[in-house]
PDB file of C-alpha atoms in Angstrom:
ATOM      1  CA  MET T1028     120.985 109.386 110.310  1.00 34.00           C
ATOM      2  CA  SER T1029     117.314 110.189 110.952  1.00 32.00           C
ATOM      3  CA  LYS T1030     114.720 107.412 111.222  1.00 33.00           C
ATOM      4  CA  LEU T1031     113.077 108.605 108.015  1.00 31.00           C
ATOM      5  CA  ALA T1032     116.355 108.390 106.128  1.00 32.00           C
ATOM      6  CA  SER T1033     117.127 104.998 107.650  1.00 33.00           C
ATOM      7  CA  ASP T1034     113.730 103.577 106.675  1.00 39.00           C
ATOM      8  CA  SER T1035     114.097 104.935 103.161  1.00 39.00           C
ATOM      9  CA  HIS T1036     117.502 103.325 102.802  1.00 40.00           C
ATOM     10  CA  SER T1037     116.205  99.971 104.029  1.00 43.00           C
ATOM     11  CA  SER T1038     113.356 100.093 101.552  1.00 65.00           C
ATOM     12  CA  THR T1039     115.716 100.954  98.714  1.00 72.00           C
ATOM     13  CA  ALA T1040     118.011  98.052  99.566  1.00 76.00           C
ATOM     14  CA  ALA T1041     115.035  95.702  99.845  1.00 78.00           C
ATOM     15  CA  VAL T1042     113.645  96.728  96.475  1.00 74.00           C
ATOM     16  CA  GLN T1043     117.080  96.164  94.968  1.00 75.00           C
ATOM     17  CA  ALA T1044     117.100  92.663  96.488  1.00 79.00           C
ATOM     18  CA  THR T1045     113.978  91.783  94.488  1.00 82.00           C
ATOM     19  CA  ASN T1046     116.181  91.968  91.402  1.00 85.00           C
ATOM     20  CA  ASP T1047     118.286  89.050  92.645  1.00 87.00           C
ATOM     21  CA  ASP T1048     115.138  87.060  93.427  1.00 89.00           C
ATOM     22  CA  ALA T1049     113.746  87.719  89.946  1.00 90.00           C
ATOM     23  CA  SER T1050     116.975  86.677  88.244  1.00 93.00           C
ATOM     24  CA  ALA T1051     117.159  83.456  90.259  1.00 94.00           C
ATOM     25  CA  SER T1052     113.515  82.708  89.415  1.00 94.00           C
ATOM     26  CA  LYS T1053     114.131  83.246  85.731  1.00 95.00           C
ATOM     27  CA  LEU T1054     117.131  80.915  85.781  1.00 96.00           C
ATOM     28  CA  SER T1055     115.027  78.297  87.571  1.00 97.00           C
ATOM     29  CA  CYS T1056     112.457  78.538  84.758  1.00 96.00           C
ATOM     30  CA  VAL T1057     115.149  78.271  82.110  1.00 97.00           C
ATOM     31  CA  ASN T1058     116.730  75.230  83.767  1.00 96.00           C
ATOM     32  CA  LYS T1059     113.334  73.510  83.837  1.00 96.00           C
ATOM     33  CA  GLY T1060     112.698  74.226  80.160  1.00 97.00           C
ATOM     34  CA  TYR T1061     109.894  76.779  80.435  1.00 97.00           C
ATOM     35  CA  MET T1062     111.721  79.215  78.185  1.00 95.00           C
ATOM     36  CA  LYS T1063     115.066  79.878  76.544  1.00 94.00           C
ATOM     37  CA  ASP T1064     117.523  82.436  77.843  1.00 95.00           C
ATOM     38  CA  SER T1065     121.208  81.947  77.082  1.00 94.00           C
ATOM     39  CA  TYR T1066     122.299  84.914  79.188  1.00 95.00           C
ATOM     40  CA  ILE T1067     120.592  84.915  82.588  1.00 95.00           C
ATOM     41  CA  HIS T1068     123.192  82.599  84.161  1.00 95.00           C
ATOM     42  CA  PHE T1069     125.765  85.394  83.883  1.00 93.00           C
ATOM     43  CA  PHE T1070     123.783  87.350  86.477  1.00 94.00           C
ATOM     44  CA  VAL T1071     122.967  84.679  89.073  1.00 94.00           C
ATOM     45  CA  ARG T1072     125.571  83.848  91.691  1.00 89.00           C
ATOM     46  CA  ARG T1073     123.759  80.945  93.336  1.00 90.00           C
ATOM     47  CA  PRO T1074     121.222  79.060  91.215  1.00 91.00           C
ATOM     48  CA  VAL T1075     118.153  77.790  93.088  1.00 93.00           C
ATOM     49  CA  LYS T1076     115.242  75.524  92.193  1.00 95.00           C
ATOM     50  CA  ARG T1077     111.923  77.301  92.598  1.00 96.00           C
ATOM     51  CA  SER T1078     108.619  75.556  93.275  1.00 96.00           C
ATOM     52  CA  PRO T1079     106.408  74.653  90.293  1.00 96.00           C
ATOM     53  CA  ILE T1080     103.932  77.447  91.080  1.00 96.00           C
ATOM     54  CA  ILE T1081     106.709  80.057  91.099  1.00 96.00           C
ATOM     55  CA  ASN T1082     108.167  78.688  87.866  1.00 97.00           C
ATOM     56  CA  ARG T1083     104.813  78.728  86.117  1.00 97.00           C
ATOM     57  CA  GLY T1084     103.972  82.191  87.417  1.00 96.00           C
ATOM     58  CA  TYR T1085     107.254  83.637  86.250  1.00 95.00           C
ATOM     59  CA  TYR T1086     106.820  81.958  82.868  1.00 96.00           C
ATOM     60  CA  ALA T1087     103.332  83.479  82.500  1.00 96.00           C
ATOM     61  CA  ARG T1088     104.697  86.935  83.271  1.00 95.00           C
ATOM     62  CA  TRP T1089     107.536  86.485  80.766  1.00 95.00           C
ATOM     63  CA  ALA T1090     105.219  85.189  78.046  1.00 95.00           C
ATOM     64  CA  ALA T1091     102.707  88.024  78.469  1.00 94.00           C
ATOM     65  CA  LEU T1092     105.310  90.771  78.338  1.00 94.00           C
ATOM     66  CA  ARG T1093     107.127  89.082  75.450  1.00 94.00           C
ATOM     67  CA  LYS T1094     103.879  89.068  73.486  1.00 93.00           C
ATOM     68  CA  LEU T1095     103.491  92.828  73.815  1.00 94.00           C
ATOM     69  CA  LEU T1096     107.176  93.429  73.143  1.00 94.00           C
ATOM     70  CA  LEU T1097     107.164  91.438  69.903  1.00 94.00           C
ATOM     71  CA  GLN T1098     103.971  93.122  68.763  1.00 93.00           C
ATOM     72  CA  PHE T1099     105.617  96.503  69.323  1.00 94.00           C
ATOM     73  CA  LEU T1100     108.809  95.576  67.499  1.00 93.00           C
ATOM     74  CA  LYS T1101     106.948  94.092  64.520  1.00 90.00           C
ATOM     75  CA  SER T1102     104.347  96.855  64.183  1.00 89.00           C
ATOM     76  CA  GLU T1103     104.396  98.865  60.953  1.00 82.00           C
ATOM     77  CA  ARG T1104     102.257 101.115  58.771  1.00 72.00           C
ATOM     78  CA  HIS T1105     100.668  99.305  55.849  1.00 65.00           C
ATOM     79  CA  GLY T1106     102.349 100.004  52.532  1.00 57.00           C
ATOM     80  CA  GLU T1107     104.966 102.325  53.983  1.00 58.00           C
ATOM     81  CA  ASP T1108     108.645 102.172  54.914  1.00 54.00           C
ATOM     82  CA  ARG T1109     109.152  99.284  57.312  1.00 61.00           C
ATOM     83  CA  ASN T1110     112.433 100.621  58.663  1.00 71.00           C
ATOM     84  CA  ILE T1111     110.871 102.735  61.396  1.00 85.00           C
ATOM     85  CA  LYS T1112     113.436 103.297  64.153  1.00 89.00           C
ATOM     86  CA  LYS T1113     112.100 102.049  67.480  1.00 92.00           C
ATOM     87  CA  GLN T1114     113.410 102.427  70.975  1.00 93.00           C
ATOM     88  CA  ILE T1115     112.752 100.675  74.278  1.00 93.00           C
ATOM     89  CA  LEU T1116     113.011 102.343  77.684  1.00 92.00           C
ATOM     90  CA  SER T1117     113.012  99.711  80.462  1.00 92.00           C
ATOM     91  CA  LEU T1118     112.212 101.166  83.898  1.00 90.00           C
ATOM     92  CA  GLY T1119     113.576  99.171  86.812  1.00 89.00           C
ATOM     93  CA  ALA T1120     115.302  96.785  84.417  1.00 89.00           C
ATOM     94  CA  GLY T1121     117.480  95.041  86.994  1.00 90.00           C
ATOM     95  CA  PHE T1122     119.405  92.144  85.489  1.00 93.00           C
ATOM     96  CA  ASP T1123     116.908  91.624  82.682  1.00 93.00           C
ATOM     97  CA  THR T1124     118.454  90.047  79.576  1.00 94.00           C
ATOM     98  CA  THR T1125     115.866  91.057  76.986  1.00 94.00           C
ATOM     99  CA  TYR T1126     118.329  93.155  75.005  1.00 93.00           C
ATOM    100  CA  PHE T1127     120.675  90.214  74.501  1.00 93.00           C
ATOM    101  CA  GLN T1128     117.807  87.936  73.483  1.00 94.00           C
ATOM    102  CA  LEU T1129     116.498  90.434  70.928  1.00 93.00           C
ATOM    103  CA  GLN T1130     119.978  90.933  69.548  1.00 92.00           C
ATOM    104  CA  GLU T1131     120.408  87.164  69.186  1.00 92.00           C
ATOM    105  CA  GLU T1132     117.085  86.953  67.330  1.00 93.00           C
ATOM    106  CA  GLY T1133     118.036  89.828  65.023  1.00 92.00           C
ATOM    107  CA  ILE T1134     115.190  92.090  66.159  1.00 92.00           C
ATOM    108  CA  ALA T1135     116.899  94.455  68.604  1.00 90.00           C
ATOM    109  CA  PRO T1136     115.489  98.011  68.421  1.00 91.00           C
ATOM    110  CA  HIS T1137     117.415 101.048  67.255  1.00 90.00           C
ATOM    111  CA  LEU T1138     117.920 102.108  70.895  1.00 90.00           C
ATOM    112  CA  TYR T1139     117.565 100.116  74.126  1.00 91.00           C
ATOM    113  CA  VAL T1140     117.855 102.014  77.419  1.00 90.00           C
ATOM    114  CA  GLU T1141     117.647 100.525  80.914  1.00 89.00           C
ATOM    115  CA  LEU T1142     117.028 102.555  84.091  1.00 88.00           C
ATOM    116  CA  ASP T1143     117.490 101.336  87.646  1.00 86.00           C
ATOM    117  CA  PHE T1144     119.226 102.136  90.917  1.00 85.00           C
ATOM    118  CA  LYS T1145     122.828 103.207  90.457  1.00 85.00           C
ATOM    119  CA  GLU T1146     123.989 100.226  92.523  1.00 87.00           C
ATOM    120  CA  VAL T1147     122.089  97.790  90.287  1.00 88.00           C
ATOM    121  CA  THR T1148     123.192  99.273  86.981  1.00 87.00           C
ATOM    122  CA  SER T1149     126.794  99.502  88.152  1.00 88.00           C
ATOM    123  CA  LYS T1150     126.818  95.864  89.225  1.00 91.00           C
ATOM    124  CA  LYS T1151     125.198  94.802  85.959  1.00 91.00           C
ATOM    125  CA  ALA T1152     127.721  96.766  83.943  1.00 88.00           C
ATOM    126  CA  ALA T1153     130.575  95.133  85.878  1.00 90.00           C
ATOM    127  CA  LEU T1154     129.179  91.643  85.282  1.00 91.00           C
ATOM    128  CA  ILE T1155     128.829  92.361  81.567  1.00 90.00           C
ATOM    129  CA  ASP T1156     132.310  93.831  81.356  1.00 88.00           C
ATOM    130  CA  SER T1157     133.867  90.732  82.954  1.00 89.00           C
ATOM    131  CA  SER T1158     132.096  88.216  80.703  1.00 89.00           C
ATOM    132  CA  GLN T1159     131.674  87.392  77.038  1.00 87.00           C
ATOM    133  CA  LEU T1160     128.642  89.688  77.008  1.00 88.00           C
ATOM    134  CA  LYS T1161     131.012  92.641  76.738  1.00 85.00           C
ATOM    135  CA  ASP T1162     131.206  92.216  72.970  1.00 84.00           C
ATOM    136  CA  LYS T1163     127.410  92.307  72.634  1.00 82.00           C
ATOM    137  CA  VAL T1164     126.785  95.777  74.018  1.00 78.00           C
ATOM    138  CA  GLY T1165     127.494  99.207  72.667  1.00 60.00           C
ATOM    139  CA  GLN T1166     130.160 101.563  73.922  1.00 50.00           C
ATOM    140  CA  ALA T1167     127.954 103.629  76.221  1.00 46.00           C
ATOM    141  CA  ALA T1168     125.902 102.775  79.304  1.00 47.00           C
ATOM    142  CA  SER T1169     123.521 105.101  81.103  1.00 43.00           C
ATOM    143  CA  ILE T1170     122.957 105.038  84.875  1.00 41.00           C
ATOM    144  CA  SER T1171     119.817 106.529  86.438  1.00 41.00           C
ATOM    145  CA  ARG T1172     117.287 105.985  89.264  1.00 38.00           C
ATOM    146  CA  GLU T1173     114.725 103.134  89.331  1.00 73.00           C
ATOM    147  CA  CYS T1174     111.163 103.927  88.267  1.00 48.00           C
ATOM    148  CA  VAL T1175     108.997 100.847  88.904  1.00 72.00           C
ATOM    149  CA  LEU T1176     105.598 102.474  89.414  1.00 84.00           C
ATOM    150  CA  ILE T1177     104.102 100.232  92.100  1.00 85.00           C
ATOM    151  CA  TYR T1178     107.012 100.989  94.464  1.00 85.00           C
ATOM    152  CA  LEU T1179     106.634 104.756  94.021  1.00 88.00           C
ATOM    153  CA  ASP T1180     104.137 107.017  95.722  1.00 90.00           C
ATOM    154  CA  PRO T1181     100.995 107.742  93.648  1.00 93.00           C
ATOM    155  CA  ASP T1182     102.016 111.288  92.695  1.00 94.00           C
ATOM    156  CA  SER T1183     105.367 110.079  91.354  1.00 92.00           C
ATOM    157  CA  SER T1184     103.710 107.242  89.426  1.00 93.00           C
ATOM    158  CA  ARG T1185     101.246 109.628  87.811  1.00 95.00           C
ATOM    159  CA  ALA T1186     104.048 112.049  86.971  1.00 95.00           C
ATOM    160  CA  ILE T1187     106.016 109.359  85.110  1.00 94.00           C
ATOM    161  CA  VAL T1188     102.951 108.177  83.194  1.00 95.00           C
ATOM    162  CA  GLU T1189     102.035 111.757  82.290  1.00 96.00           C
ATOM    163  CA  TRP T1190     105.607 112.562  81.220  1.00 95.00           C
ATOM    164  CA  ALA T1191     105.698 109.526  78.938  1.00 94.00           C
ATOM    165  CA  SER T1192     102.373 110.418  77.329  1.00 95.00           C
ATOM    166  CA  ARG T1193     103.418 114.029  76.795  1.00 96.00           C
ATOM    167  CA  THR T1194     106.863 113.105  75.458  1.00 95.00           C
ATOM    168  CA  PHE T1195     105.974 110.270  73.072  1.00 94.00           C
ATOM    169  CA  SER T1196     103.098 110.709  70.628  1.00 95.00           C
ATOM    170  CA  THR T1197     103.710 107.199  69.259  1.00 95.00           C
ATOM    171  CA  ALA T1198     104.417 104.778  72.096  1.00 95.00           C
ATOM    172  CA  VAL T1199     103.334 101.717  74.055  1.00 96.00           C
ATOM    173  CA  PHE T1200     103.728 101.632  77.848  1.00 96.00           C
ATOM    174  CA  PHE T1201     103.261  98.272  79.539  1.00 93.00           C
ATOM    175  CA  LEU T1202     103.702  97.103  83.099  1.00 93.00           C
ATOM    176  CA  TYR T1203     103.256  94.096  85.377  1.00 95.00           C
ATOM    177  CA  GLU T1204     101.868  94.893  88.830  1.00 95.00           C
ATOM    178  CA  GLN T1205      99.828  93.651  91.776  1.00 96.00           C
ATOM    179  CA  ILE T1206      96.105  94.308  92.229  1.00 97.00           C
ATOM    180  CA  HIS T1207      93.303  93.594  94.763  1.00 97.00           C
ATOM    181  CA  PRO T1208      95.129  94.516  97.988  1.00 96.00           C
ATOM    182  CA  ASP T1209      91.975  94.488 100.125  1.00 96.00           C
ATOM    183  CA  ASP T1210      90.860  90.836 100.119  1.00 96.00           C
ATOM    184  CA  ALA T1211      92.445  88.150 102.304  1.00 97.00           C
ATOM    185  CA  PHE T1212      95.023  87.039  99.740  1.00 96.00           C
ATOM    186  CA  GLY T1213      95.888  90.629  98.844  1.00 96.00           C
ATOM    187  CA  GLU T1214      96.325  91.657 102.468  1.00 97.00           C
ATOM    188  CA  GLN T1215      98.736  88.778 103.044  1.00 96.00           C
ATOM    189  CA  MET T1216     100.589  89.660  99.857  1.00 95.00           C
ATOM    190  CA  ILE T1217     101.027  93.231 101.102  1.00 94.00           C
ATOM    191  CA  ARG T1218     102.176  92.068 104.554  1.00 94.00           C
ATOM    192  CA  ASN T1219     104.752  89.749 103.010  1.00 93.00           C
ATOM    193  CA  LEU T1220     106.215  92.532 100.891  1.00 90.00           C
ATOM    194  CA  GLU T1221     106.199  95.036 103.749  1.00 91.00           C
ATOM    195  CA  SER T1222     108.013  92.536 105.976  1.00 91.00           C
ATOM    196  CA  ARG T1223     110.778  92.473 103.360  1.00 88.00           C
ATOM    197  CA  GLY T1224     110.972  96.262 103.306  1.00 88.00           C
ATOM    198  CA  CYS T1225     109.192  96.558  99.937  1.00 87.00           C
ATOM    199  CA  PRO T1226     105.909  98.420 100.510  1.00 88.00           C
ATOM    200  CA  LEU T1227     103.816  98.925  97.391  1.00 91.00           C
ATOM    201  CA  LEU T1228     103.191 102.631  97.832  1.00 91.00           C
ATOM    202  CA  SER T1229     100.859 102.987  94.835  1.00 93.00           C
ATOM    203  CA  ILE T1230      98.758  99.848  95.065  1.00 95.00           C
ATOM    204  CA  HIS T1231      95.847 101.449  96.940  1.00 95.00           C
ATOM    205  CA  ALA T1232      95.742 104.239  94.338  1.00 96.00           C
ATOM    206  CA  THR T1233      95.346 101.658  91.541  1.00 96.00           C
ATOM    207  CA  PRO T1234      93.876  98.557  93.234  1.00 97.00           C
ATOM    208  CA  THR T1235      91.845  97.172  90.298  1.00 97.00           C
ATOM    209  CA  LEU T1236      92.139  96.582  86.565  1.00 96.00           C
ATOM    210  CA  GLN T1237      89.890  99.564  85.922  1.00 97.00           C
ATOM    211  CA  ALA T1238      92.066 101.770  88.142  1.00 97.00           C
ATOM    212  CA  LYS T1239      95.191 100.724  86.222  1.00 97.00           C
ATOM    213  CA  GLU T1240      93.476 101.778  82.999  1.00 96.00           C
ATOM    214  CA  ARG T1241      92.364 105.091  84.522  1.00 97.00           C
ATOM    215  CA  LEU T1242      95.959 105.800  85.606  1.00 96.00           C
ATOM    216  CA  PHE T1243      96.939 105.974  81.944  1.00 96.00           C
ATOM    217  CA  LEU T1244      93.785 107.533  80.498  1.00 97.00           C
ATOM    218  CA  ASP T1245      93.737 110.314  83.084  1.00 97.00           C
ATOM    219  CA  GLN T1246      97.336 111.199  82.199  1.00 96.00           C
ATOM    220  CA  GLY T1247      96.593 111.624  78.494  1.00 96.00           C
ATOM    221  CA  TRP T1248      97.101 108.197  76.895  1.00 96.00           C
ATOM    222  CA  GLN T1249      94.739 107.418  74.016  1.00 96.00           C
ATOM    223  CA  LYS T1250      93.996 103.830  74.998  1.00 95.00           C
ATOM    224  CA  ALA T1251      94.604 101.643  78.056  1.00 96.00           C
ATOM    225  CA  VAL T1252      93.825  97.988  78.757  1.00 95.00           C
ATOM    226  CA  ALA T1253      94.497  95.847  81.841  1.00 96.00           C
ATOM    227  CA  TRP T1254      94.054  92.069  82.153  1.00 96.00           C
ATOM    228  CA  ASP T1255      94.753  89.928  85.173  1.00 96.00           C
ATOM    229  CA  MET T1256      97.313  87.169  84.728  1.00 97.00           C
ATOM    230  CA  LEU T1257      94.798  84.331  85.031  1.00 96.00           C
ATOM    231  CA  GLN T1258      92.844  85.758  82.105  1.00 96.00           C
ATOM    232  CA  ILE T1259      96.051  86.186  80.115  1.00 96.00           C
ATOM    233  CA  TYR T1260      97.272  82.655  80.858  1.00 96.00           C
ATOM    234  CA  ASN T1261      93.916  81.076  80.001  1.00 94.00           C
ATOM    235  CA  ASN T1262      93.133  83.112  76.880  1.00 93.00           C
ATOM    236  CA  SER T1263      96.310  84.492  75.337  1.00 92.00           C
ATOM    237  CA  ILE T1264      98.858  81.702  75.455  1.00 92.00           C
ATOM    238  CA  ASP T1265      98.685  79.166  72.650  1.00 91.00           C
ATOM    239  CA  THR T1266      97.059  75.898  73.693  1.00 93.00           C
ATOM    240  CA  ARG T1267      99.965  73.786  72.458  1.00 95.00           C
ATOM    241  CA  GLU T1268     102.421  75.962  74.350  1.00 95.00           C
ATOM    242  CA  LYS T1269     100.396  75.599  77.545  1.00 95.00           C
ATOM    243  CA  ARG T1270     100.338  71.825  77.140  1.00 95.00           C
ATOM    244  CA  ARG T1271     104.105  71.821  76.762  1.00 96.00           C
ATOM    245  CA  VAL T1272     104.613  73.958  79.853  1.00 96.00           C
ATOM    246  CA  GLU T1273     102.139  72.015  81.975  1.00 96.00           C
ATOM    247  CA  ARG T1274     103.985  68.762  81.295  1.00 96.00           C
ATOM    248  CA  LEU T1275     107.284  70.086  82.655  1.00 97.00           C
ATOM    249  CA  GLU T1276     106.537  69.592  86.368  1.00 96.00           C
ATOM    250  CA  LEU T1277     104.016  67.891  88.617  1.00 94.00           C
ATOM    251  CA  PHE T1278     101.535  70.598  89.581  1.00 93.00           C
ATOM    252  CA  ASP T1279      98.711  70.365  92.126  1.00 93.00           C
ATOM    253  CA  GLU T1280      98.493  73.921  93.543  1.00 93.00           C
ATOM    254  CA  PHE T1281      95.539  74.987  91.425  1.00 95.00           C
ATOM    255  CA  GLU T1282      93.605  76.972  94.039  1.00 96.00           C
ATOM    256  CA  GLU T1283      96.657  78.984  95.047  1.00 96.00           C
ATOM    257  CA  TRP T1284      97.616  79.401  91.379  1.00 97.00           C
ATOM    258  CA  HIS T1285      94.233  80.915  90.535  1.00 97.00           C
ATOM    259  CA  MET T1286      94.344  83.315  93.493  1.00 97.00           C
ATOM    260  CA  MET T1287      97.909  84.356  92.798  1.00 97.00           C
ATOM    261  CA  GLN T1288      97.306  85.041  89.114  1.00 97.00           C
ATOM    262  CA  GLU T1289      94.159  87.024  89.866  1.00 98.00           C
ATOM    263  CA  HIS T1290      96.263  89.343  92.046  1.00 98.00           C
ATOM    264  CA  TYR T1291      98.732  90.265  89.304  1.00 97.00           C
ATOM    265  CA  CYS T1292      98.034  92.030  86.044  1.00 96.00           C
ATOM    266  CA  VAL T1293      99.562  93.371  82.879  1.00 96.00           C
ATOM    267  CA  ALA T1294      98.384  96.795  81.766  1.00 96.00           C
ATOM    268  CA  TYR T1295      99.316  98.567  78.571  1.00 96.00           C
ATOM    269  CA  ALA T1296      98.655 102.033  77.206  1.00 96.00           C
ATOM    270  CA  ILE T1297      98.963 103.302  73.660  1.00 96.00           C
ATOM    271  CA  ASN T1298      99.581 106.601  71.917  1.00 96.00           C
ATOM    272  CA  ASP T1299      99.412 106.011  68.184  1.00 95.00           C
ATOM    273  CA  ALA T1300      99.937 109.203  66.191  1.00 93.00           C
ATOM    274  CA  MET T1301     101.583 107.182  63.387  1.00 91.00           C
ATOM    275  CA  GLY T1302      98.932 104.460  63.155  1.00 91.00           C
ATOM    276  CA  LEU T1303     101.291 101.588  64.014  1.00 91.00           C
ATOM    277  CA  PHE T1304      99.635  99.787  66.883  1.00 92.00           C
ATOM    278  CA  GLN T1305      96.210  98.532  65.808  1.00 88.00           C
ATOM    279  CA  TYR T1306      97.293  94.935  66.414  1.00 88.00           C
ATOM    280  CA  ILE T1307      98.858  95.334  69.846  1.00 92.00           C
ATOM    281  CA  GLY T1308      97.131  93.703  72.778  1.00 92.00           C
ATOM    282  CA  PHE T1309      95.637  90.511  74.160  1.00 87.00           C
ATOM    283  CA  SER T1310      92.860  88.643  72.406  1.00 72.00           C
ATOM    284  CA  ASN T1311      91.784  85.076  71.856  1.00 48.00           C
ATOM    285  CA  ASP T1312      93.109  85.019  68.301  1.00 41.00           C
ATOM    286  CA  GLN T1313      96.508  86.593  69.030  1.00 43.00           C
ATOM    287  CA  HIS T1314      98.632  84.008  70.804  1.00 40.00           C
ATOM    288  CA  VAL T1315     101.937  84.424  72.532  1.00 39.00           C
ATOM    289  CA  LEU T1316     104.822  83.562  70.223  1.00 39.00           C
ATOM    290  CA  VAL T1317     107.394  81.591  72.185  1.00 42.00           C
ATOM    291  CA  PRO T1318     110.601  80.137  70.751  1.00 42.00           C
ATOM    292  CA  SER T1319     110.959  76.457  71.552  1.00 43.00           C
ATOM    293  CA  PRO T1320     113.662  76.173  74.206  1.00 47.00           C
ATOM    294  CA  GLN T1321     116.411  73.637  74.088  1.00 45.00           C
ATOM    295  CA  LEU T1322     115.531  71.598  77.138  1.00 38.00           C
ATOM    296  CA  PRO T1323     118.412  71.705  79.624  1.00 35.00           C
ATOM    297  CA  GLN T1324     119.764  68.924  81.762  1.00 35.00           C
ATOM    298  CA  GLU T1325     118.708  68.779  85.385  1.00 34.00           C
ATOM    299  CA  SER T1326     122.112  70.041  86.532  1.00 33.00           C
ATOM    300  CA  GLU T1327     122.366  73.625  87.757  1.00 34.00           C
ATOM    301  CA  ALA T1328     123.827  76.283  85.506  1.00 36.00           C
ATOM    302  CA  CYS T1329     127.119  77.719  86.638  1.00 34.00           C
TER     303      CYS T1329
END
């Protein structure tokens, strides 16, 4: 095996490992009462307790993306047929449980497709097949390659964004990624990821909020907006919900919290040929809608 092939394989395996970390972090949040997810424990072999700053950061990410997802699913044209068939394509889905949550809430889309590494999708399918989740999925599963943009080279990222814009005249594309790689915190963030074999190949091509927006606009999307996670947490999560979350754990890492959240962002792009999406986005008067979780006991989930 050549060195190039060996390095590529190591990076692929390392990126796949981030899926396990994300699932364990989500379960930690659920066990602490940040959010409700009745399905994530099926995908975590060894539950762990994350630090308060990790729990809060993962919650903020979940709440921001849930806001956009619910806005998409509930969008409609005024005075017209509300039964518009919608579909979700999740790139780099890993062990995400969103489909099961939406199905439980009665708002699952007409079609839900997940793409990831073959090894990840195969393992996920096996876990579903061996659990009670088997009855909650359809008869077909699709396996494809992972497409998380920040891990791809810039040309590949642009190609995916351009393909999506060209293919879907009515669509919303949203992502959660790192920004500001060139200051002290960003440089350390990059070193940490590279040491794990997970270089962010596209981050220097889109290092700022404005660059994230340009990525979409330059590839043909009608509208693009990017907010950093500190702005989203401060301005787009309901005040009562923030009070609830901030009472869950003792928290004194405010300086690190601010820096961390300023180095992550959510960006979204819109094509709206059907006039559905005028109310999608972040603003001070559109708060995240979060179902009240049933607070768990302190014991670990099995």
